[in-house]
Amino acid sequence: MTVLMHYPATIEYMQALVPDSLFGFLQESGLATSGGEAAALLMEGAVCVNHLPVRNPRKRLQTGDVVAVSGSGVVAVFGAKPLASRNARQF
């Protein structure tokens, strides 16, 4: 007898229940385009927080933490406001 178990695709449906979690920040910052990509990057060990590799999606971030994805050349700082566009003039 074969029993088939259907598990929900937790990678796709995992929501950022904790607003300061690494998983949610990866999606909100644009470092990952989806929950699936965020989970894959974490499982691969491609995410670094303050230059240290992190695999725990529930890691709580502190204001000023620098989050990077290996090989992307892009970093995001948790709790920082985006800089104004260089083309925008402020008076």
mmCIF file of N, CA and C in Angstrom:
data_model
loop_
_atom_site.group_PDB
_atom_site.id
_atom_site.type_symbol
_atom_site.label_atom_id
_atom_site.label_comp_id
_atom_site.label_asym_id
_atom_site.label_seq_id
_atom_site.Cartn_x
_atom_site.Cartn_y
_atom_site.Cartn_z
ATOM 1 N N MET A 1 0.838 -1.170 0.000
ATOM 2 C CA MET A 1 0.000 0.000 0.000
ATOM 3 C C MET A 1 0.890 1.242 0.000
ATOM 4 N N THR A 2 0.636 2.141 -0.922
ATOM 5 C CA THR A 2 1.397 3.374 -1.029
ATOM 6 C C THR A 2 0.546 4.533 -0.536
ATOM 7 N N VAL A 3 1.113 5.307 0.325
ATOM 8 C CA VAL A 3 0.404 6.472 0.841
ATOM 9 C C VAL A 3 1.080 7.711 0.288
ATOM 10 N N LEU A 4 0.314 8.497 -0.400
ATOM 11 C CA LEU A 4 0.836 9.749 -0.938
ATOM 12 C C LEU A 4 0.491 10.864 0.016
ATOM 13 N N MET A 5 1.479 11.615 0.382
ATOM 14 C CA MET A 5 1.256 12.733 1.283
ATOM 15 C C MET A 5 1.479 14.023 0.501
ATOM 16 N N HIS A 6 0.536 14.877 0.561
ATOM 17 C CA HIS A 6 0.642 16.154 -0.143
ATOM 18 C C HIS A 6 0.946 17.246 0.876
ATOM 19 N N TYR A 7 2.152 17.720 0.820
ATOM 20 C CA TYR A 7 2.562 18.793 1.715
ATOM 21 C C TYR A 7 2.333 20.123 1.011
ATOM 22 N N PRO A 8 1.883 21.103 1.730
ATOM 23 C CA PRO A 8 1.748 22.419 1.090
ATOM 24 C C PRO A 8 3.128 22.946 0.718
ATOM 25 N N ALA A 9 3.185 23.685 -0.341
ATOM 26 C CA ALA A 9 4.456 24.263 -0.780
ATOM 27 C C ALA A 9 4.823 25.389 0.183
ATOM 28 N N THR A 10 5.417 25.020 1.291
ATOM 29 C CA THR A 10 5.711 26.009 2.336
ATOM 30 C C THR A 10 6.659 27.088 1.841
ATOM 31 N N ILE A 11 7.471 26.762 0.859
ATOM 32 C CA ILE A 11 8.391 27.767 0.327
ATOM 33 C C ILE A 11 7.597 28.897 -0.325
ATOM 34 N N GLU A 12 6.562 28.549 -1.079
ATOM 35 C CA GLU A 12 5.784 29.558 -1.777
ATOM 36 C C GLU A 12 4.805 30.281 -0.861
ATOM 37 N N TYR A 13 4.270 29.594 0.141
ATOM 38 C CA TYR A 13 3.213 30.173 0.959
ATOM 39 C C TYR A 13 3.700 30.727 2.283
ATOM 40 N N MET A 14 4.972 30.585 2.582
ATOM 41 C CA MET A 14 5.496 31.071 3.851
ATOM 42 C C MET A 14 5.419 32.593 3.877
ATOM 43 N N GLN A 15 4.700 33.130 4.825
ATOM 44 C CA GLN A 15 4.535 34.564 4.909
ATOM 45 C C GLN A 15 5.413 35.116 6.024
ATOM 46 N N ALA A 16 5.748 36.366 5.886
ATOM 47 C CA ALA A 16 6.544 37.018 6.916
ATOM 48 C C ALA A 16 5.634 37.357 8.091
ATOM 49 N N LEU A 17 5.494 36.422 9.014
ATOM 50 C CA LEU A 17 4.642 36.651 10.169
ATOM 51 C C LEU A 17 5.300 37.604 11.156
ATOM 52 N N VAL A 18 6.614 37.652 11.128
ATOM 53 C CA VAL A 18 7.364 38.556 11.990
ATOM 54 C C VAL A 18 7.902 39.673 11.088
ATOM 55 N N PRO A 19 7.476 40.913 11.323
ATOM 56 C CA PRO A 19 7.847 41.992 10.401
ATOM 57 C C PRO A 19 9.343 42.257 10.297
ATOM 58 N N ASP A 20 10.104 41.893 11.324
ATOM 59 C CA ASP A 20 11.538 42.135 11.265
ATOM 60 C C ASP A 20 12.319 40.860 10.976
ATOM 61 N N SER A 21 11.669 39.885 10.334
ATOM 62 C CA SER A 21 12.352 38.635 10.016
ATOM 63 C C SER A 21 13.161 38.782 8.730
ATOM 64 N N LEU A 22 14.210 38.022 8.632
ATOM 65 C CA LEU A 22 15.062 38.040 7.449
ATOM 66 C C LEU A 22 14.282 37.624 6.214
ATOM 67 N N PHE A 23 13.433 36.592 6.360
ATOM 68 C CA PHE A 23 12.651 36.100 5.225
ATOM 69 C C PHE A 23 11.792 37.213 4.617
ATOM 70 N N GLY A 24 11.072 37.929 5.459
ATOM 71 C CA GLY A 24 10.224 39.009 4.967
ATOM 72 C C GLY A 24 11.030 40.148 4.377
ATOM 73 N N PHE A 25 12.146 40.466 5.001
ATOM 74 C CA PHE A 25 12.968 41.573 4.518
ATOM 75 C C PHE A 25 13.570 41.266 3.151
ATOM 76 N N LEU A 26 13.928 40.021 2.906
ATOM 77 C CA LEU A 26 14.468 39.664 1.590
ATOM 78 C C LEU A 26 13.468 39.996 0.488
ATOM 79 N N GLN A 27 12.191 39.728 0.753
ATOM 80 C CA GLN A 27 11.159 40.016 -0.235
ATOM 81 C C GLN A 27 10.853 41.508 -0.321
ATOM 82 N N GLU A 28 10.691 42.152 0.833
ATOM 83 C CA GLU A 28 10.327 43.567 0.855
ATOM 84 C C GLU A 28 11.411 44.456 0.259
ATOM 85 N N SER A 29 12.662 44.081 0.442
ATOM 86 C CA SER A 29 13.773 44.899 -0.048
ATOM 87 C C SER A 29 14.042 44.670 -1.530
ATOM 88 N N GLY A 30 13.503 43.590 -2.085
ATOM 89 C CA GLY A 30 13.760 43.285 -3.493
ATOM 90 C C GLY A 30 14.986 42.413 -3.708
ATOM 91 N N LEU A 31 15.656 41.999 -2.625
ATOM 92 C CA LEU A 31 16.796 41.096 -2.784
ATOM 93 C C LEU A 31 16.332 39.739 -3.304
ATOM 94 N N ALA A 32 15.081 39.379 -3.017
ATOM 95 C CA ALA A 32 14.460 38.165 -3.560
ATOM 96 C C ALA A 32 13.132 38.585 -4.180
ATOM 97 N N THR A 33 12.809 38.032 -5.337
ATOM 98 C CA THR A 33 11.581 38.433 -6.031
ATOM 99 C C THR A 33 10.342 37.702 -5.531
ATOM 100 N N SER A 34 10.540 36.624 -4.763
ATOM 101 C CA SER A 34 9.400 35.851 -4.267
ATOM 102 C C SER A 34 9.795 35.121 -2.991
ATOM 103 N N GLY A 35 8.797 34.561 -2.343
ATOM 104 C CA GLY A 35 9.070 33.757 -1.155
ATOM 105 C C GLY A 35 9.883 32.526 -1.491
ATOM 106 N N GLY A 36 9.612 31.947 -2.650
ATOM 107 C CA GLY A 36 10.363 30.778 -3.085
ATOM 108 C C GLY A 36 11.824 31.084 -3.303
ATOM 109 N N GLU A 37 12.090 32.224 -3.924
ATOM 110 C CA GLU A 37 13.481 32.614 -4.152
ATOM 111 C C GLU A 37 14.176 32.926 -2.824
ATOM 112 N N ALA A 38 13.467 33.594 -1.912
ATOM 113 C CA ALA A 38 14.047 33.909 -0.605
ATOM 114 C C ALA A 38 14.416 32.625 0.141
ATOM 115 N N ALA A 39 13.514 31.647 0.118
ATOM 116 C CA ALA A 39 13.779 30.369 0.792
ATOM 117 C C ALA A 39 14.953 29.641 0.149
ATOM 118 N N ALA A 40 15.018 29.661 -1.183
ATOM 119 C CA ALA A 40 16.112 28.989 -1.883
ATOM 120 C C ALA A 40 17.456 29.642 -1.558
ATOM 121 N N LEU A 41 17.489 30.964 -1.536
ATOM 122 C CA LEU A 41 18.735 31.670 -1.210
ATOM 123 C C LEU A 41 19.201 31.345 0.200
ATOM 124 N N LEU A 42 18.258 31.276 1.126
ATOM 125 C CA LEU A 42 18.603 30.939 2.510
ATOM 126 C C LEU A 42 19.111 29.508 2.617
ATOM 127 N N MET A 43 18.443 28.571 1.949
ATOM 128 C CA MET A 43 18.870 27.164 2.002
ATOM 129 C C MET A 43 20.246 26.968 1.385
ATOM 130 N N GLU A 44 20.570 27.750 0.360
ATOM 131 C CA GLU A 44 21.866 27.648 -0.303
ATOM 132 C C GLU A 44 22.980 28.303 0.511
ATOM 133 N N GLY A 45 22.606 29.070 1.526
ATOM 134 C CA GLY A 45 23.616 29.786 2.302
ATOM 135 C C GLY A 45 24.132 31.015 1.592
ATOM 136 N N ALA A 46 23.324 31.566 0.674
ATOM 137 C CA ALA A 46 23.754 32.706 -0.129
ATOM 138 C C ALA A 46 23.427 34.049 0.508
ATOM 139 N N VAL A 47 22.787 34.039 1.687
ATOM 140 C CA VAL A 47 22.403 35.294 2.345
ATOM 141 C C VAL A 47 23.353 35.575 3.500
ATOM 142 N N CYS A 48 23.833 36.808 3.560
ATOM 143 C CA CYS A 48 24.720 37.227 4.656
ATOM 144 C C CYS A 48 24.092 38.413 5.382
ATOM 145 N N VAL A 49 24.202 38.392 6.693
ATOM 146 C CA VAL A 49 23.790 39.520 7.520
ATOM 147 C C VAL A 49 25.040 39.996 8.247
ATOM 148 N N ASN A 50 25.389 41.240 8.003
ATOM 149 C CA ASN A 50 26.613 41.819 8.576
ATOM 150 C C ASN A 50 27.840 40.947 8.278
ATOM 151 N N HIS A 51 27.930 40.502 7.040
ATOM 152 C CA HIS A 51 29.053 39.718 6.505
ATOM 153 C C HIS A 51 29.122 38.288 7.035
ATOM 154 N N LEU A 52 28.082 37.806 7.719
ATOM 155 C CA LEU A 52 28.053 36.430 8.219
ATOM 156 C C LEU A 52 26.930 35.670 7.538
ATOM 157 N N PRO A 53 27.203 34.473 6.998
ATOM 158 C CA PRO A 53 26.156 33.702 6.337
ATOM 159 C C PRO A 53 25.058 33.285 7.322
ATOM 160 N N VAL A 54 23.814 33.377 6.859
ATOM 161 C CA VAL A 54 22.660 33.047 7.690
ATOM 162 C C VAL A 54 21.718 32.155 6.888
ATOM 163 N N ARG A 55 21.228 31.084 7.512
ATOM 164 C CA ARG A 55 20.269 30.190 6.863
ATOM 165 C C ARG A 55 18.900 30.213 7.539
ATOM 166 N N ASN A 56 18.801 30.863 8.679
ATOM 167 C CA ASN A 56 17.562 30.880 9.440
ATOM 168 C C ASN A 56 16.628 31.980 8.916
ATOM 169 N N PRO A 57 15.484 31.610 8.306
ATOM 170 C CA PRO A 57 14.580 32.625 7.767
ATOM 171 C C PRO A 57 13.922 33.476 8.848
ATOM 172 N N ARG A 58 13.901 32.982 10.088
ATOM 173 C CA ARG A 58 13.250 33.717 11.172
ATOM 174 C C ARG A 58 14.205 34.614 11.951
ATOM 175 N N LYS A 59 15.428 34.726 11.481
ATOM 176 C CA LYS A 59 16.391 35.595 12.166
ATOM 177 C C LYS A 59 15.813 37.001 12.247
ATOM 178 N N ARG A 60 15.808 37.528 13.447
ATOM 179 C CA ARG A 60 15.310 38.897 13.642
ATOM 180 C C ARG A 60 16.416 39.889 13.309
ATOM 181 N N LEU A 61 16.037 40.894 12.563
ATOM 182 C CA LEU A 61 16.996 41.917 12.167
ATOM 183 C C LEU A 61 16.893 43.125 13.085
ATOM 184 N N GLN A 62 18.008 43.789 13.265
ATOM 185 C CA GLN A 62 18.084 45.017 14.045
ATOM 186 C C GLN A 62 18.304 46.176 13.072
ATOM 187 N N THR A 63 17.846 47.357 13.445
ATOM 188 C CA THR A 63 18.062 48.532 12.607
ATOM 189 C C THR A 63 19.553 48.693 12.319
ATOM 190 N N GLY A 64 19.879 48.851 11.050
ATOM 191 C CA GLY A 64 21.272 49.012 10.644
ATOM 192 C C GLY A 64 21.937 47.741 10.170
ATOM 193 N N ASP A 65 21.271 46.573 10.321
ATOM 194 C CA ASP A 65 21.847 45.322 9.817
ATOM 195 C C ASP A 65 21.971 45.390 8.302
ATOM 196 N N VAL A 66 23.105 44.961 7.783
ATOM 197 C CA VAL A 66 23.355 44.953 6.346
ATOM 198 C C VAL A 66 23.111 43.543 5.828
ATOM 199 N N VAL A 67 22.176 43.427 4.876
ATOM 200 C CA VAL A 67 21.804 42.135 4.312
ATOM 201 C C VAL A 67 22.264 42.100 2.860
ATOM 202 N N ALA A 68 22.950 41.016 2.484
ATOM 203 C CA ALA A 68 23.452 40.884 1.121
ATOM 204 C C ALA A 68 23.223 39.472 0.620
ATOM 205 N N VAL A 69 23.109 39.355 -0.701
ATOM 206 C CA VAL A 69 23.015 38.051 -1.353
ATOM 207 C C VAL A 69 24.317 37.842 -2.107
ATOM 208 N N SER A 70 24.994 36.749 -1.804
ATOM 209 C CA SER A 70 26.291 36.456 -2.424
ATOM 210 C C SER A 70 26.186 36.469 -3.939
ATOM 211 N N GLY A 71 27.116 37.147 -4.569
ATOM 212 C CA GLY A 71 27.186 37.177 -6.016
ATOM 213 C C GLY A 71 26.310 38.211 -6.677
ATOM 214 N N SER A 72 25.408 38.848 -5.934
ATOM 215 C CA SER A 72 24.504 39.814 -6.569
ATOM 216 C C SER A 72 25.100 41.219 -6.609
ATOM 217 N N GLY A 73 25.983 41.519 -5.665
ATOM 218 C CA GLY A 73 26.557 42.855 -5.600
ATOM 219 C C GLY A 73 25.595 43.894 -5.051
ATOM 220 N N VAL A 74 24.453 43.442 -4.527
ATOM 221 C CA VAL A 74 23.443 44.351 -3.991
ATOM 222 C C VAL A 74 23.306 44.102 -2.501
ATOM 223 N N VAL A 75 23.213 45.181 -1.736
ATOM 224 C CA VAL A 75 22.992 45.068 -0.295
ATOM 225 C C VAL A 75 21.791 45.923 0.077
ATOM 226 N N ALA A 76 21.168 45.596 1.206
ATOM 227 C CA ALA A 76 20.067 46.388 1.743
ATOM 228 C C ALA A 76 20.310 46.551 3.237
ATOM 229 N N VAL A 77 19.947 47.701 3.751
ATOM 230 C CA VAL A 77 20.130 47.981 5.173
ATOM 231 C C VAL A 77 18.755 48.007 5.828
ATOM 232 N N PHE A 78 18.574 47.155 6.829
ATOM 233 C CA PHE A 78 17.290 47.058 7.508
ATOM 234 C C PHE A 78 17.011 48.326 8.301
ATOM 235 N N GLY A 79 15.825 48.882 8.118
ATOM 236 C CA GLY A 79 15.415 50.062 8.866
ATOM 237 C C GLY A 79 15.858 51.374 8.254
ATOM 238 N N ALA A 80 16.556 51.338 7.132
ATOM 239 C CA ALA A 80 17.024 52.568 6.486
ATOM 240 C C ALA A 80 16.021 53.006 5.432
ATOM 241 N N LYS A 81 15.890 54.302 5.267
ATOM 242 C CA LYS A 81 15.014 54.837 4.237
ATOM 243 C C LYS A 81 15.794 54.902 2.930
ATOM 244 N N PRO A 82 15.116 54.662 1.786
ATOM 245 C CA PRO A 82 15.817 54.753 0.503
ATOM 246 C C PRO A 82 16.334 56.165 0.259
ATOM 247 N N LEU A 83 17.469 56.254 -0.401
ATOM 248 C CA LEU A 83 18.019 57.562 -0.747
ATOM 249 C C LEU A 83 17.192 58.185 -1.846
ATOM 250 N N ALA A 84 17.159 59.502 -1.878
ATOM 251 C CA ALA A 84 16.444 60.207 -2.937
ATOM 252 C C ALA A 84 17.170 59.994 -4.255
ATOM 253 N N SER A 85 16.437 60.047 -5.327
ATOM 254 C CA SER A 85 17.013 59.880 -6.649
ATOM 255 C C SER A 85 18.017 61.003 -6.910
ATOM 256 N N ARG A 86 19.059 60.686 -7.629
ATOM 257 C CA ARG A 86 20.085 61.697 -7.942
ATOM 258 C C ARG A 86 19.521 62.785 -8.870
ATOM 259 N N ASN A 87 18.491 62.406 -9.656
ATOM 260 C CA ASN A 87 17.906 63.375 -10.574
ATOM 261 C C ASN A 87 16.936 64.320 -9.863
ATOM 262 N N ALA A 88 16.479 63.953 -8.694
ATOM 263 C CA ALA A 88 15.524 64.805 -7.973
ATOM 264 C C ALA A 88 16.273 65.959 -7.302
ATOM 265 N N ARG A 89 15.717 67.116 -7.434
ATOM 266 C CA ARG A 89 16.332 68.294 -6.800
ATOM 267 C C ARG A 89 15.549 68.616 -5.526
ATOM 268 N N GLN A 90 16.285 68.833 -4.479
ATOM 269 C CA GLN A 90 15.647 69.211 -3.235
ATOM 270 C C GLN A 90 16.051 70.626 -2.881
ATOM 271 N N PHE A 91 15.074 71.448 -2.552
ATOM 272 C CA PHE A 91 15.329 72.851 -2.216
ATOM 273 C C PHE A 91 15.037 73.088 -0.771
#
